[in-house]
CSV table of C-alpha atoms in Angstrom, one decimal:
chain,number,residue,atom,x,y,z
A,1,UNK,CA,36.9,25.5,52.7
A,2,UNK,CA,34.0,23.4,51.3
A,3,UNK,CA,31.4,21.3,52.9
A,4,UNK,CA,30.4,18.2,50.8
A,5,UNK,CA,27.0,16.5,51.0
A,6,UNK,CA,26.6,15.4,47.4
A,7,UNK,CA,28.7,12.3,47.7
A,8,UNK,CA,30.5,11.5,51.0
A,9,UNK,CA,29.9,13.9,53.8
A,10,UNK,CA,33.1,15.8,54.4
A,11,UNK,CA,34.9,19.1,55.0
A,12,UNK,CA,37.6,19.9,52.5
A,13,UNK,CA,40.4,22.5,52.4
A,14,UNK,CA,42.0,23.2,49.1
A,15,UNK,CA,40.3,20.0,47.8
A,16,UNK,CA,41.9,17.9,50.6
A,17,UNK,CA,39.5,16.2,53.0
A,18,UNK,CA,40.0,17.2,56.6
A,19,UNK,CA,37.2,15.2,58.3
A,20,UNK,CA,35.2,14.5,60.3
A,21,UNK,CA,35.8,10.8,60.4
A,22,UNK,CA,33.1,9.7,62.8
A,23,UNK,CA,29.8,8.7,61.1
A,24,UNK,CA,27.8,10.5,63.8
A,25,UNK,CA,29.8,13.7,63.4
A,26,UNK,CA,29.3,13.4,59.7
A,27,UNK,CA,25.5,13.2,60.3
A,28,UNK,CA,25.7,16.2,62.6
A,29,UNK,CA,27.5,18.1,59.8
A,30,UNK,CA,24.9,17.0,57.2
A,31,UNK,CA,22.0,18.0,59.6
A,32,UNK,CA,23.3,21.5,60.1
A,33,UNK,CA,24.5,22.0,56.6
A,34,UNK,CA,21.0,21.0,55.3
A,35,UNK,CA,19.9,24.4,56.7
A,36,UNK,CA,22.9,26.6,57.3
A,37,UNK,CA,22.6,29.7,59.6
A,38,UNK,CA,19.4,28.3,61.1
A,39,UNK,CA,18.9,27.1,64.6
A,40,UNK,CA,18.3,23.3,64.9
A,41,UNK,CA,17.1,22.0,68.2
A,42,UNK,CA,18.8,19.1,70.0
A,43,UNK,CA,15.6,17.0,69.6
A,44,UNK,CA,15.7,17.5,65.8
A,45,UNK,CA,19.4,16.8,65.6
A,46,UNK,CA,19.1,13.7,67.7
A,47,UNK,CA,16.3,12.4,65.6
A,48,UNK,CA,18.2,13.0,62.4
A,49,UNK,CA,21.3,11.2,63.6
A,50,UNK,CA,19.9,8.2,65.5
A,51,UNK,CA,16.2,8.0,64.7
A,52,UNK,CA,14.6,5.4,67.1
A,53,UNK,CA,18.0,3.8,67.9
A,54,UNK,CA,19.0,6.2,70.6
A,55,UNK,CA,22.2,5.9,72.7
A,56,UNK,CA,21.9,5.8,76.5
A,57,UNK,CA,22.7,9.5,76.9
A,58,UNK,CA,21.8,11.1,73.5
A,59,UNK,CA,22.6,14.7,74.6
A,60,UNK,CA,26.0,13.8,76.0
A,61,UNK,CA,26.8,11.8,72.8
A,62,UNK,CA,25.6,14.7,70.7
A,63,UNK,CA,27.9,17.1,72.7
A,64,UNK,CA,30.8,14.8,71.9
A,65,UNK,CA,29.9,14.8,68.2
A,66,UNK,CA,29.7,18.6,68.2
A,67,UNK,CA,33.2,18.9,69.7
A,68,UNK,CA,34.6,16.6,67.0
A,69,UNK,CA,33.0,18.6,64.3
A,70,UNK,CA,34.3,21.9,65.8
A,71,UNK,CA,37.9,20.5,65.8
A,72,UNK,CA,37.5,19.6,62.2
A,73,UNK,CA,36.3,23.1,61.3
A,74,UNK,CA,39.0,24.7,63.4
A,75,UNK,CA,41.5,23.1,61.1
A,76,UNK,CA,40.3,25.3,58.3
A,77,UNK,CA,41.0,28.6,60.1
A,78,UNK,CA,43.6,29.4,57.6
A,79,UNK,CA,41.0,29.5,54.9
A,80,UNK,CA,39.5,32.7,53.6
A,81,UNK,CA,36.0,31.2,54.1
A,82,UNK,CA,35.3,29.2,57.3
A,83,UNK,CA,32.4,27.9,59.2
A,84,UNK,CA,31.6,27.5,62.9
A,85,UNK,CA,29.3,25.3,64.9
A,86,UNK,CA,27.7,27.5,67.5
A,87,UNK,CA,25.8,26.3,70.5
A,88,UNK,CA,22.5,28.1,71.3
A,89,UNK,CA,19.9,27.3,73.9
A,90,UNK,CA,19.1,23.7,73.4
A,91,UNK,CA,20.4,23.5,69.8
A,92,UNK,CA,23.1,24.2,67.3
A,93,UNK,CA,23.7,26.5,64.3
A,94,UNK,CA,26.2,26.1,61.5
A,95,UNK,CA,27.4,29.6,60.7
A,96,UNK,CA,28.8,29.8,57.2
A,97,UNK,CA,28.4,31.1,53.7
A,98,UNK,CA,25.8,28.8,52.0
A,99,UNK,CA,27.9,28.9,48.8
A,100,UNK,CA,30.6,26.9,50.6
A,101,UNK,CA,28.2,23.9,50.8
A,102,UNK,CA,27.9,21.9,47.5
A,103,UNK,CA,24.2,21.2,48.1
A,104,UNK,CA,23.3,24.9,48.1
A,105,UNK,CA,25.6,25.6,45.2
A,106,UNK,CA,23.8,22.8,43.3
A,107,UNK,CA,20.4,24.2,44.1
A,108,UNK,CA,21.3,27.8,43.2
A,109,UNK,CA,22.7,26.7,39.8
A,110,UNK,CA,19.7,24.5,39.1
A,111,UNK,CA,17.4,27.4,40.0
A,112,UNK,CA,19.3,29.8,37.7
A,113,UNK,CA,19.1,27.2,34.9
A,114,UNK,CA,15.3,27.0,35.3
A,115,UNK,CA,15.2,30.8,35.0
A,116,UNK,CA,17.1,30.6,31.8
A,117,UNK,CA,14.7,28.0,30.5
A,118,UNK,CA,11.8,30.3,31.2
A,119,UNK,CA,13.6,33.1,29.3
A,120,UNK,CA,14.1,30.8,26.4
A,121,UNK,CA,17.9,30.9,26.7
A,122,UNK,CA,18.8,27.2,26.0
A,123,UNK,CA,22.5,27.8,25.8
A,124,UNK,CA,22.7,29.4,29.3
A,125,UNK,CA,20.3,26.8,30.7
A,126,UNK,CA,22.4,23.9,29.4
A,127,UNK,CA,25.6,25.5,30.8
A,128,UNK,CA,24.0,26.1,34.2
A,129,UNK,CA,22.4,22.6,34.4
A,130,UNK,CA,25.8,21.2,33.5
A,131,UNK,CA,27.5,23.1,36.3
A,132,UNK,CA,24.8,22.0,38.7
A,133,UNK,CA,25.4,18.3,37.8
A,134,UNK,CA,29.1,18.8,38.2
A,135,UNK,CA,28.6,19.7,41.9
A,136,UNK,CA,27.8,16.0,42.5
A,137,UNK,CA,30.6,13.5,43.3
A,138,UNK,CA,28.5,10.5,44.0
A,139,UNK,CA,25.3,9.4,45.8
A,140,UNK,CA,24.3,12.1,48.4
A,141,UNK,CA,25.3,11.3,52.0
A,142,UNK,CA,26.7,8.0,50.7
A,143,UNK,CA,28.8,7.3,53.8
A,144,UNK,CA,26.2,7.8,56.6
A,145,UNK,CA,23.1,5.9,57.5
A,146,UNK,CA,20.0,7.0,59.4
A,147,UNK,CA,16.3,7.1,58.5
A,148,UNK,CA,16.6,10.9,57.9
A,149,UNK,CA,19.7,10.4,55.7
A,150,UNK,CA,17.8,7.9,53.7
A,151,UNK,CA,14.9,10.3,53.1
A,152,UNK,CA,17.3,13.1,52.2
A,153,UNK,CA,19.1,10.8,49.7
A,154,UNK,CA,15.7,10.0,48.0
A,155,UNK,CA,14.7,13.7,47.8
A,156,UNK,CA,18.1,14.8,46.5
A,157,UNK,CA,18.1,12.0,43.9
A,158,UNK,CA,14.8,13.4,42.5
A,159,UNK,CA,16.3,16.9,42.4
A,160,UNK,CA,19.3,15.5,40.5
A,161,UNK,CA,17.1,13.6,38.1
A,162,UNK,CA,15.1,16.8,37.4
A,163,UNK,CA,18.4,18.6,36.7
A,164,UNK,CA,19.7,15.9,34.4
A,165,UNK,CA,16.4,15.9,32.4
A,166,UNK,CA,16.5,19.7,32.2
A,167,UNK,CA,20.1,19.6,30.8
A,168,UNK,CA,19.0,17.0,28.3
A,169,UNK,CA,16.1,19.1,27.1
A,170,UNK,CA,18.2,22.2,26.7
A,171,UNK,CA,21.1,20.4,25.0
A,172,UNK,CA,18.7,18.7,22.6
A,173,UNK,CA,17.3,22.1,21.7
A,174,UNK,CA,20.9,23.1,20.8
A,175,UNK,CA,21.3,20.2,18.5
A,176,UNK,CA,23.7,18.3,20.8
A,177,UNK,CA,21.9,14.9,20.4
A,178,UNK,CA,25.1,12.9,19.7
A,179,UNK,CA,26.6,14.1,23.0
A,180,UNK,CA,23.3,13.4,24.7
A,181,UNK,CA,22.7,9.8,23.7
A,182,UNK,CA,25.1,8.2,26.2
A,183,UNK,CA,23.7,10.3,29.0
A,184,UNK,CA,20.1,9.5,28.0
A,185,UNK,CA,20.9,5.8,27.7
A,186,UNK,CA,22.1,5.8,31.3
A,187,UNK,CA,19.0,7.7,32.4
A,188,UNK,CA,16.7,5.2,30.7
A,189,UNK,CA,18.6,2.3,32.3
A,190,UNK,CA,18.2,3.9,35.8
A,191,UNK,CA,14.6,4.9,35.2
A,192,UNK,CA,13.0,2.3,32.9
A,193,UNK,CA,9.4,3.4,33.4
A,194,UNK,CA,10.0,7.2,33.2
A,195,UNK,CA,8.1,8.3,30.0
A,196,UNK,CA,9.6,11.9,30.0
A,197,UNK,CA,13.1,10.4,29.8
A,198,UNK,CA,11.9,7.9,27.2
A,199,UNK,CA,10.5,10.7,25.1
A,200,UNK,CA,13.8,12.6,25.1
A,201,UNK,CA,15.7,9.4,24.2
A,202,UNK,CA,13.4,8.8,21.2
A,203,UNK,CA,13.8,12.4,20.1
A,204,UNK,CA,17.6,12.3,20.4
A,205,UNK,CA,17.8,9.0,18.4
A,206,UNK,CA,15.5,10.5,15.8
A,207,UNK,CA,17.4,13.7,15.4
A,208,UNK,CA,20.7,11.8,15.3
A,209,UNK,CA,19.4,9.9,12.3
A,210,UNK,CA,18.9,6.7,14.2
A,211,UNK,CA,15.2,6.5,13.4
A,212,UNK,CA,14.7,2.8,13.3
A,213,UNK,CA,16.4,2.6,16.8
A,214,UNK,CA,13.9,5.2,18.0
A,215,UNK,CA,11.0,3.0,16.8
A,216,UNK,CA,12.4,-0.1,18.2
A,217,UNK,CA,13.1,1.6,21.6
A,218,UNK,CA,9.4,2.7,21.7
A,219,UNK,CA,8.2,-0.8,20.9
A,220,UNK,CA,10.4,-2.2,23.8
A,221,UNK,CA,9.2,0.5,26.2
A,222,UNK,CA,5.5,-0.2,25.3
A,223,UNK,CA,6.1,-4.0,25.9
A,224,UNK,CA,7.7,-3.2,29.3
A,225,UNK,CA,4.9,-0.9,30.4
A,226,UNK,CA,2.2,-3.4,29.4
A,227,UNK,CA,3.9,-6.4,31.0
A,228,UNK,CA,5.0,-4.7,34.2
A,229,UNK,CA,2.4,-2.0,34.8
A,230,UNK,CA,-0.5,-3.3,32.7
A,231,UNK,CA,-0.9,0.0,30.8
A,232,UNK,CA,-0.1,1.6,27.5
A,233,UNK,CA,2.3,4.6,27.1
A,234,UNK,CA,0.8,7.9,28.1
A,235,UNK,CA,-0.9,10.2,25.6
A,236,UNK,CA,2.1,12.6,25.4
A,237,UNK,CA,4.6,9.8,24.5
A,238,UNK,CA,2.2,8.3,22.0
A,239,UNK,CA,1.7,11.7,20.4
A,240,UNK,CA,5.5,12.2,20.2
A,241,UNK,CA,5.9,8.7,18.6
A,242,UNK,CA,3.2,9.4,16.1
A,243,UNK,CA,4.7,12.8,15.3
A,244,UNK,CA,8.2,11.5,14.8
A,245,UNK,CA,7.1,8.6,12.6
A,246,UNK,CA,5.0,10.8,10.4
A,247,UNK,CA,8.0,13.1,9.9
A,248,UNK,CA,6.1,16.2,11.1
A,249,UNK,CA,9.2,17.6,12.8
A,250,UNK,CA,11.8,16.9,10.0
A,251,UNK,CA,12.5,18.8,6.8
A,252,UNK,CA,14.9,16.2,5.4
A,253,UNK,CA,12.6,13.1,5.6
A,254,UNK,CA,10.7,11.8,2.6
A,255,UNK,CA,7.2,13.2,2.9
A,256,UNK,CA,3.9,12.3,1.4
A,257,UNK,CA,1.2,14.7,0.3
A,258,UNK,CA,-1.7,15.1,2.7
A,259,UNK,CA,-3.1,11.6,3.0
A,260,UNK,CA,-6.8,10.9,2.4
A,261,UNK,CA,-8.6,9.2,5.2
A,262,UNK,CA,-8.4,5.4,4.8
A,263,UNK,CA,-11.6,4.0,3.4
A,264,UNK,CA,-10.6,0.4,2.8
A,265,UNK,CA,-13.9,-1.4,3.0
A,266,UNK,CA,-14.6,-3.6,-0.1
A,267,UNK,CA,-18.0,-3.1,-1.8
A,268,UNK,CA,-20.9,-4.4,0.3
A,269,UNK,CA,-23.3,-7.2,-0.7
A,270,UNK,CA,-26.5,-5.2,-1.5
A,271,UNK,CA,-29.1,-7.9,-1.2
A,272,UNK,CA,-29.2,-9.6,2.2
A,273,UNK,CA,-32.4,-11.3,3.4
A,274,UNK,CA,-33.2,-12.4,7.0
A,275,UNK,CA,-30.4,-10.5,8.6
A,276,UNK,CA,-32.2,-7.7,10.4
A,277,UNK,CA,-31.8,-9.2,13.9
A,278,UNK,CA,-28.0,-9.7,13.3
A,279,UNK,CA,-27.5,-6.2,12.1
A,280,UNK,CA,-29.5,-4.7,15.0
A,281,UNK,CA,-27.3,-6.4,17.5
A,282,UNK,CA,-24.2,-5.1,15.8
A,283,UNK,CA,-25.6,-1.6,15.4
A,284,UNK,CA,-26.4,-1.6,19.2
A,285,UNK,CA,-22.7,-1.8,19.9
A,286,UNK,CA,-21.7,1.3,17.8
A,287,UNK,CA,-22.6,4.0,20.3
A,288,UNK,CA,-20.5,2.2,22.9
A,289,UNK,CA,-17.4,2.5,20.7
A,290,UNK,CA,-16.1,5.5,22.7
A,291,UNK,CA,-16.5,3.6,26.0
A,292,UNK,CA,-14.1,0.7,25.6
A,293,UNK,CA,-16.3,-1.5,23.4
A,294,UNK,CA,-14.6,-4.9,23.3
A,295,UNK,CA,-13.8,-6.6,20.0
A,296,UNK,CA,-16.7,-8.2,18.2
A,297,UNK,CA,-16.1,-11.7,16.8
A,298,UNK,CA,-18.5,-13.0,14.1
A,299,UNK,CA,-18.0,-16.7,14.2
A,300,UNK,CA,-19.4,-19.4,11.9
A,301,UNK,CA,-18.5,-22.1,9.4
A,302,UNK,CA,-17.2,-21.5,5.9
A,303,UNK,CA,-19.9,-20.2,3.5
A,304,UNK,CA,-22.3,-19.0,6.2
A,305,UNK,CA,-21.8,-15.3,5.2
A,306,UNK,CA,-19.6,-13.9,7.9
A,307,UNK,CA,-17.8,-11.5,5.6
A,308,UNK,CA,-20.9,-10.4,3.8
A,309,UNK,CA,-22.6,-9.5,7.1
A,310,UNK,CA,-19.5,-7.7,8.4
A,311,UNK,CA,-19.1,-5.6,5.2
A,312,UNK,CA,-22.8,-4.8,4.9
A,313,UNK,CA,-22.9,-3.6,8.5
A,314,UNK,CA,-19.6,-1.7,8.2
A,315,UNK,CA,-20.8,0.3,5.2
A,316,UNK,CA,-24.1,1.0,7.0
A,317,UNK,CA,-22.3,2.5,10.1
A,318,UNK,CA,-19.2,3.9,8.5
A,319,UNK,CA,-20.3,7.5,9.2
A,320,UNK,CA,-19.9,6.7,12.9
A,321,UNK,CA,-16.2,6.4,12.3
A,322,UNK,CA,-15.1,9.7,10.8
A,323,UNK,CA,-11.4,9.0,11.0
A,324,UNK,CA,-11.6,6.1,8.5
A,325,UNK,CA,-12.2,2.4,8.1
A,326,UNK,CA,-9.4,-0.2,7.8
A,327,UNK,CA,-9.8,-3.7,6.3
A,328,UNK,CA,-7.4,-6.6,7.0
A,329,UNK,CA,-8.0,-9.7,4.9
A,330,UNK,CA,-6.3,-13.0,5.6
A,331,UNK,CA,-6.8,-14.4,2.1
A,332,UNK,CA,-4.7,-17.1,0.5
A,333,UNK,CA,-2.3,-16.2,-2.3
A,334,UNK,CA,-1.9,-18.0,-5.7
A,335,UNK,CA,0.3,-20.6,-4.0
A,336,UNK,CA,-2.2,-21.3,-1.3
A,337,UNK,CA,-0.2,-19.6,1.4
A,338,UNK,CA,-1.7,-17.3,4.0
A,339,UNK,CA,-0.2,-13.9,5.0
A,340,UNK,CA,1.1,-13.1,8.4
A,341,UNK,CA,0.6,-9.9,10.4
A,342,UNK,CA,4.1,-8.8,9.3
A,343,UNK,CA,2.8,-9.1,5.7
A,344,UNK,CA,-0.3,-7.0,6.4
A,345,UNK,CA,0.8,-4.4,8.8
A,346,UNK,CA,3.0,-2.4,6.4
A,347,UNK,CA,0.0,-1.8,4.1
A,348,UNK,CA,-2.0,-0.4,7.0
A,349,UNK,CA,0.8,1.8,8.1
A,350,UNK,CA,1.2,3.2,4.6
A,351,UNK,CA,-2.6,3.9,4.5
A,352,UNK,CA,-2.2,5.8,7.8
A,353,UNK,CA,0.4,8.1,6.3
A,354,UNK,CA,3.8,6.4,7.0
A,355,UNK,CA,6.2,6.8,4.1
A,356,UNK,CA,6.7,3.2,2.7
A,357,UNK,CA,10.5,3.3,3.0
A,358,UNK,CA,10.2,4.2,6.7
A,359,UNK,CA,8.1,1.3,8.0
A,360,UNK,CA,10.0,-0.2,10.9
A,361,UNK,CA,11.1,-3.8,10.6
A,362,UNK,CA,9.5,-6.5,12.8
A,363,UNK,CA,6.0,-7.2,14.1
A,364,UNK,CA,6.6,-5.6,17.5
A,365,UNK,CA,7.8,-2.3,16.1
A,366,UNK,CA,5.1,-2.2,13.4
A,367,UNK,CA,2.4,-3.0,15.9
A,368,UNK,CA,3.6,-0.2,18.3
A,369,UNK,CA,3.6,2.3,15.4
A,370,UNK,CA,0.1,1.2,14.2
A,371,UNK,CA,-1.3,1.7,17.7
A,372,UNK,CA,0.3,5.1,17.9
A,373,UNK,CA,-1.2,6.2,14.6
A,374,UNK,CA,-4.8,5.0,15.5
A,375,UNK,CA,-4.6,6.2,19.1
A,376,UNK,CA,-7.4,8.7,20.0
A,377,UNK,CA,-8.9,8.3,16.5
A,378,UNK,CA,-12.4,7.0,15.9
A,379,UNK,CA,-11.8,4.2,13.4
A,380,UNK,CA,-13.5,1.0,12.3
A,381,UNK,CA,-11.2,-2.0,11.8
A,382,UNK,CA,-12.5,-5.1,10.1
A,383,UNK,CA,-10.2,-8.2,10.4
A,384,UNK,CA,-11.5,-10.8,8.0
A,385,UNK,CA,-10.7,-14.5,7.8
A,386,UNK,CA,-8.8,-14.9,11.1
A,387,UNK,CA,-7.7,-18.4,12.0
A,388,UNK,CA,-6.4,-17.9,15.5
A,389,UNK,CA,-6.2,-15.1,18.1
A,390,UNK,CA,-2.7,-14.2,17.1
A,391,UNK,CA,-3.9,-13.1,13.6
A,392,UNK,CA,-6.0,-10.5,15.3
A,393,UNK,CA,-4.0,-9.3,18.3
A,394,UNK,CA,-1.5,-7.0,16.5
A,395,UNK,CA,-4.4,-5.0,14.9
A,396,UNK,CA,-6.2,-4.2,18.2
A,397,UNK,CA,-5.9,-0.5,18.9
A,398,UNK,CA,-4.6,0.6,22.3
A,399,UNK,CA,-7.3,3.2,22.9
A,400,UNK,CA,-11.1,2.9,23.2
A,401,UNK,CA,-12.2,5.2,20.5
A,402,UNK,CA,-12.0,2.6,17.7
A,403,UNK,CA,-14.1,-0.5,17.1
A,404,UNK,CA,-12.8,-3.8,15.9
A,405,UNK,CA,-14.9,-6.6,14.2
A,406,UNK,CA,-13.3,-10.0,13.5
A,407,UNK,CA,-14.6,-12.8,11.3
A,408,UNK,CA,-13.4,-16.3,12.0
A,409,UNK,CA,-14.5,-19.9,11.9
A,410,UNK,CA,-13.1,-20.5,15.4
A,411,UNK,CA,-14.1,-19.0,18.8
A,412,UNK,CA,-10.8,-17.1,19.5
A,413,UNK,CA,-10.5,-17.8,23.2
A,414,UNK,CA,-7.6,-15.3,23.9
A,415,UNK,CA,-9.8,-12.4,22.6
A,416,UNK,CA,-12.5,-13.6,24.9
A,417,UNK,CA,-10.5,-14.1,28.0
A,418,UNK,CA,-8.0,-11.2,27.7
A,419,UNK,CA,-10.2,-8.6,25.9
A,420,UNK,CA,-13.7,-9.7,26.8
A,421,UNK,CA,-14.7,-10.1,23.1
A,422,UNK,CA,-18.4,-10.2,22.2
A,423,UNK,CA,-19.2,-13.2,20.1
A,424,UNK,CA,-21.9,-13.3,17.4
A,425,UNK,CA,-22.4,-16.9,16.4
A,426,UNK,CA,-24.1,-17.7,13.1
A,427,UNK,CA,-25.9,-21.1,13.5
A,428,UNK,CA,-28.7,-23.2,11.9
A,429,UNK,CA,-27.4,-22.6,8.4
A,430,UNK,CA,-27.5,-24.7,5.3
A,431,UNK,CA,-24.7,-24.3,2.7
A,432,UNK,CA,-27.0,-24.7,-0.4
A,433,UNK,CA,-23.9,-25.5,-2.4
A,434,UNK,CA,-26.0,-26.4,-5.5
A,435,UNK,CA,-27.3,-22.8,-5.7
A,436,UNK,CA,-24.0,-21.1,-5.5
A,437,UNK,CA,-21.0,-20.6,-7.7
A,438,UNK,CA,-17.7,-22.0,-6.4
A,439,UNK,CA,-16.3,-19.6,-3.8
A,440,UNK,CA,-12.6,-18.6,-3.3
A,441,UNK,CA,-11.2,-17.2,-0.1
A,442,UNK,CA,-10.8,-13.8,-1.8
A,443,UNK,CA,-14.5,-13.4,-2.4
A,444,UNK,CA,-16.8,-12.2,0.5
A,445,UNK,CA,-19.1,-14.8,1.9
A,446,UNK,CA,-22.8,-14.9,1.2
A,447,UNK,CA,-25.8,-16.9,2.3
A,448,UNK,CA,-27.2,-14.9,5.2
A,449,UNK,CA,-30.8,-15.7,4.3
A,450,UNK,CA,-30.5,-19.0,6.0
A,451,UNK,CA,-28.7,-17.8,9.2
A,452,UNK,CA,-30.1,-17.2,12.7
A,453,UNK,CA,-27.9,-15.3,15.2
A,454,UNK,CA,-27.0,-15.9,18.8
A,455,UNK,CA,-25.1,-13.1,20.6
A,456,UNK,CA,-23.1,-14.4,23.5
């Protein structure tokens, strides 16, 4: 004889269901099987079966349900293991061996699996977690309805999820990633915002040799979290992503020697006159870099000296950013064309330690990887020669430790509205074209001696 709760509520004899058929009798069985060999008062039973929708005579109706359940259990008298519903003062007890109830079998197996995990026995853990999952035949209490049944279903679904995750972790440690991937794909679909499951899926894809899929999965997850929850992936998932993509957990991936810190700033302009107020305003922002300093936009017409100012200041404060300085330059090529973020991101990823042949394809995946690599690092990022906001957005880190300075001829409204960018406008300038050699877009701008700043 078996009592089922992890699916439809039923009593089975030699795998053949013998009832009960009444939904209220099923609820009574579930109520008593939830805590076998324990007294459950009439009041608790009535509440679990009917909630606020009581029949006219709830105790009489409960008595009828109990009789139906007794008849069902009496039909199993030929079984070596049986159960009995006993009436005690003002309540009922289901007398039975807990092992005949699938719920208690499941919990015992899951507990034993956790013990195996703590012992470091992944093989035993995976086997026990697998047996625990096999105890389920569908959604718990799927054929009964009451407020209590709904709460139990929710609680048990969480227990099952914990067990499925435990099995996945143990199986992954045993190198069974190919077997795991369909299971994890199903888990991800059912729990699209669960970062623990997402991390296991990434790791399984990576170990199965499907590394680009792992990167693309992370990029999609990050987009989903930002769009639906307004937040970046948690630090643990970001660290896993960074670790995988830097090949720290693989012996067969192409590796680079220890990478030097990126120091990408071009040489500064050494003679700048009349710029002390501008530089003071920029320097005042540096101590705030660990407290969500918004991007800084240096805006002004061509030839005013935006690049020269940014580079002079950047070299002056580089020591405040011990994890490196990155320089993104939107310069025209020999044909007059401008690069796109997809053209520039691979160079930054390589500078941050990614093996060139393993840079993921596409702006979304590259941006997600870039943000993972700079997360929790104190870096300075100069984005020079931006035409519109979308030139700058892929290079904004997702964590507050780094500082970004953008130079542009335009106001960049998206950075202002979405990221509260600080604007440093260079006004009251005179180009003095006669005193300067012709300038190309690949040469830093000069002319700060005729600039007055306005910080908005």
